[in-house]
CSV table of C-alpha atoms in Angstrom, one decimal:
chain,number,residue,atom,x,y,z
H,834,MET,CA,-45.8,20.8,-22.9
H,835,SER,CA,-48.6,18.7,-22.8
H,836,LEU,CA,-50.3,17.7,-19.5
H,837,LYS,CA,-49.4,14.0,-20.0
H,838,LEU,CA,-45.9,14.6,-20.9
H,839,HIS,CA,-45.7,17.0,-17.8
H,840,ILE,CA,-47.1,14.1,-15.5
H,841,VAL,CA,-44.8,11.6,-17.1
H,842,VAL,CA,-41.8,13.7,-16.4
H,843,VAL,CA,-42.7,14.5,-12.8
H,844,PHE,CA,-43.4,10.7,-12.3
H,845,LEU,CA,-40.0,9.7,-13.6
H,846,GLY,CA,-38.4,12.2,-11.4
H,847,TRP,CA,-40.2,10.8,-8.4
H,848,VAL,CA,-39.1,7.4,-9.5
H,849,VAL,CA,-35.5,8.6,-9.7
H,850,LEU,CA,-35.5,10.5,-6.5
H,851,PHE,CA,-37.1,7.5,-4.2
H,852,THR,CA,-35.7,4.5,-5.9
H,853,ILE,CA,-32.2,5.1,-7.5
H,854,LEU,CA,-30.8,7.7,-5.3
H,855,PRO,CA,-31.5,5.8,-1.9
H,856,PHE,CA,-29.7,2.8,-3.5
H,857,TYR,CA,-26.6,5.3,-4.4
H,858,THR,CA,-26.5,6.5,-1.0
H,859,LEU,CA,-26.9,3.1,0.5
H,860,ALA,CA,-24.0,1.9,-1.8
H,861,LYS,CA,-21.9,4.7,-0.7
H,862,ASP,CA,-22.4,3.9,3.1
H,863,SER,CA,-21.6,0.2,2.5
H,864,SER,CA,-18.5,0.9,0.9
H,865,GLU,CA,-17.4,3.1,3.9
H,866,GLN,CA,-18.7,0.6,6.1
H,867,LEU,CA,-16.9,-2.3,4.5
H,868,PHE,CA,-13.5,-0.1,4.4
H,869,GLN,CA,-14.0,0.5,8.1
H,870,PHE,CA,-14.6,-3.1,9.0
H,871,ALA,CA,-11.2,-4.1,6.9
H,872,GLU,CA,-9.6,-1.4,8.9
H,873,GLU,CA,-10.7,-2.7,12.4
H,874,LEU,CA,-9.7,-6.2,11.3
H,875,PHE,CA,-6.1,-4.9,10.3
H,876,LYS,CA,-5.8,-2.9,13.7
H,877,GLU,CA,-6.6,-5.9,15.5
H,878,GLY,CA,-4.0,-8.0,13.8
H,879,GLU,CA,-6.5,-10.2,12.1
H,880,PHE,CA,-4.4,-9.9,8.8
H,881,TYR,CA,-5.9,-12.7,6.6
H,882,ARG,CA,-9.4,-11.9,7.7
H,883,ALA,CA,-8.6,-8.2,6.7
H,884,ILE,CA,-7.4,-9.4,3.2
H,885,THR,CA,-10.7,-11.0,2.5
H,886,GLU,CA,-12.5,-7.9,3.5
H,887,TYR,CA,-10.1,-5.6,1.5
H,888,ARG,CA,-10.5,-7.9,-1.4
H,889,ARG,CA,-14.0,-7.9,-1.0
H,890,PHE,CA,-14.4,-4.0,-0.9
H,891,LEU,CA,-12.1,-4.1,-4.1
H,892,SER,CA,-14.5,-6.2,-6.0
H,893,TYR,CA,-17.3,-4.3,-5.1
H,894,PHE,CA,-16.1,-0.9,-5.2
H,895,PRO,CA,-13.1,-0.8,-7.5
H,896,GLU,CA,-13.5,2.8,-8.4
H,897,SER,CA,-13.6,4.0,-5.1
H,898,ASP,CA,-11.4,6.7,-3.5
H,899,GLU,CA,-10.2,4.3,-1.0
H,900,ALA,CA,-9.2,1.6,-3.4
H,901,LEU,CA,-5.5,2.3,-3.6
H,902,ASP,CA,-5.4,2.5,0.1
H,903,ALA,CA,-7.0,-1.0,0.1
H,904,HIS,CA,-4.2,-2.4,-2.2
H,905,PHE,CA,-1.5,-1.1,0.1
H,906,ARG,CA,-3.2,-2.4,3.1
H,907,ILE,CA,-3.6,-6.0,1.5
H,908,PHE,CA,0.2,-5.8,1.0
H,909,GLU,CA,0.7,-4.8,4.7
H,910,CYS,CA,-1.4,-7.6,5.8
H,911,TYR,CA,0.6,-10.2,3.7
H,912,PHE,CA,3.8,-8.7,5.0
H,913,TYR,CA,2.8,-8.5,8.7
H,914,GLY,CA,1.5,-12.2,8.3
H,915,GLU,CA,5.0,-12.9,6.9
H,916,ARG,CA,3.6,-14.2,3.5
H,917,TYR,CA,6.5,-12.4,1.7
H,918,SER,CA,5.9,-14.2,-1.7
H,919,ASP,CA,2.2,-13.2,-1.5
H,920,ALA,CA,2.9,-9.7,-0.7
H,921,MET,CA,5.3,-9.4,-3.6
H,922,ALA,CA,2.7,-10.7,-6.0
H,923,TRP,CA,0.2,-8.3,-4.7
H,924,SER,CA,2.8,-5.4,-5.1
H,925,ARG,CA,3.1,-6.7,-8.6
H,926,ARG,CA,-0.7,-6.6,-9.0
H,927,THR,CA,-1.0,-3.2,-7.7
H,928,GLN,CA,1.7,-1.9,-10.0
H,929,ASN,CA,-0.5,-3.2,-13.0
H,930,SER,CA,-3.7,-1.6,-11.8
H,931,TYR,CA,-1.8,1.6,-10.7
H,932,PRO,CA,1.1,2.4,-13.1
H,933,GLN,CA,1.7,5.7,-11.7
H,934,LYS,CA,5.4,6.4,-10.9
H,935,GLU,CA,4.9,7.2,-7.2
H,936,VAL,CA,2.8,3.9,-6.9
H,937,VAL,CA,5.5,2.1,-8.7
H,938,ASN,CA,8.2,3.4,-6.3
H,939,GLN,CA,6.2,2.4,-3.4
H,940,THR,CA,5.6,-1.2,-4.6
H,941,ASN,CA,9.3,-1.3,-5.4
H,942,PHE,CA,10.1,-0.4,-2.0
H,943,ASN,CA,7.5,-3.0,-0.5
H,944,SER,CA,9.1,-5.7,-2.8
H,945,GLY,CA,12.6,-4.7,-1.5
H,946,LYS,CA,11.5,-5.3,2.0
H,947,CYS,CA,10.0,-8.7,1.4
H,948,LEU,CA,13.1,-9.7,-0.7
H,949,PHE,CA,15.1,-8.5,2.4
H,950,LYS,CA,13.1,-10.6,4.6
H,951,LEU,CA,13.5,-13.7,2.5
H,952,GLU,CA,17.0,-13.0,2.6
H,953,ASN,CA,17.6,-12.2,-1.0
H,954,TYR,CA,19.7,-9.2,-0.2
H,955,PRO,CA,20.9,-8.6,-3.9
H,956,GLY,CA,17.3,-8.7,-5.1
H,957,ALA,CA,16.3,-6.4,-2.3
H,958,ARG,CA,19.0,-4.1,-3.1
H,959,HIS,CA,18.0,-4.1,-6.7
H,960,HIS,CA,14.3,-2.9,-5.7
H,961,PHE,CA,15.6,-0.5,-3.3
H,962,SER,CA,18.0,0.9,-5.9
H,963,SER,CA,15.2,1.6,-8.3
H,964,VAL,CA,13.6,3.7,-5.7
H,965,VAL,CA,16.8,5.8,-5.2
H,966,ALA,CA,17.4,6.0,-9.0
H,967,ALA,CA,13.9,7.2,-9.6
H,968,GLY,CA,14.6,10.1,-7.3
H,969,ASP,CA,11.4,11.4,-7.1
H,970,ASP,CA,10.1,10.6,-3.6
H,971,SER,CA,12.4,11.6,-0.9
H,972,ALA,CA,10.1,10.1,1.8
H,973,LEU,CA,11.3,6.8,0.3
H,974,ILE,CA,14.6,7.5,-1.0
H,975,TYR,CA,16.5,7.7,2.3
H,976,PRO,CA,14.7,4.6,3.8
H,977,ALA,CA,15.6,2.7,0.8
H,978,ARG,CA,19.3,3.7,1.4
H,979,TYR,CA,19.1,2.7,5.0
H,980,TRP,CA,17.6,-0.8,3.7
H,981,ILE,CA,20.4,-1.1,1.2
H,982,GLY,CA,23.1,-0.3,3.8
H,983,LEU,CA,21.3,-3.0,6.1
H,984,SER,CA,21.2,-5.5,3.3
H,985,TYR,CA,25.1,-5.0,3.0
H,986,LEU,CA,25.6,-5.6,6.7
H,987,LYS,CA,23.9,-8.9,6.3
H,988,GLU,CA,26.2,-9.9,3.8
H,989,ASP,CA,29.5,-8.7,5.8
H,990,LYS,CA,30.2,-5.8,3.3
H,991,TRP,CA,31.1,-3.2,5.9
H,992,GLU,CA,32.3,-0.6,3.5
H,993,GLU,CA,29.3,-0.5,1.1
H,994,ALA,CA,27.1,-0.6,4.2
H,995,SER,CA,28.7,2.4,5.7
H,996,ASN,CA,28.6,4.2,2.2
H,997,GLU,CA,24.7,3.7,2.2
H,998,PHE,CA,24.2,4.7,5.8
H,999,GLY,CA,26.3,7.9,5.3
H,1000,ALA,CA,24.0,9.1,2.3
H,1001,VAL,CA,21.1,9.2,4.8
H,1002,PRO,CA,21.0,13.3,5.4
H,1003,SER,CA,20.7,14.8,8.8
H,1004,ASN,CA,17.1,15.9,8.3
H,1005,SER,CA,16.0,12.3,7.8
H,1006,PHE,CA,14.0,10.5,10.5
H,1007,LEU,CA,16.5,7.8,10.0
H,1008,PHE,CA,19.7,9.9,10.4
H,1009,ALA,CA,20.5,8.7,14.2
H,1010,LYS,CA,20.0,5.2,13.3
H,1011,SER,CA,22.3,5.5,10.0
H,1012,GLN,CA,25.1,7.2,12.2
H,1013,PHE,CA,24.8,4.4,14.8
H,1014,ALA,CA,24.9,1.7,11.9
H,1015,THR,CA,27.9,3.6,10.3
H,1016,GLN,CA,29.9,3.5,13.1
H,1017,ARG,CA,29.2,-0.4,13.6
H,1018,ALA,CA,29.8,-1.1,10.1
H,1019,LEU,CA,33.4,0.5,10.3
């Protein structure tokens, strides 16, 4: 290798080391800082400001490891801010961006909660039932059954409510609530 070529290679190595690498590190720090800022706003109950920051994070860092977390946080911000239609629209957007089965189950569950809050109980049951039918995520199946039971209670369908509450097993964190609700429904 000639001396000139060697000098050029060393020079390019230094350029990469001192120009590109610091920007990569800065971008990584910036993504973490932006996500943490959005998290702080969320924790403080500043849901609409948090939405802006989570969306900014997704715009700047769409391939980040925290991108899916940001999607779910945006849903939560809309939900806690009582903007249920916006929350459902965001759930659909999340499903389109992440079509994996577990994400679809979570977004269906989330949409069911929104429809419940909007007093569309049959629509809520449809979404919760799709989670139960998928049968993959035991962390969501029993809460979905519980919400289905609640929707039946809201419509004075006591026996159906009791059946759903009765399907929650004793090892679920919702068992005690389900047992109480079953007794009240009957």
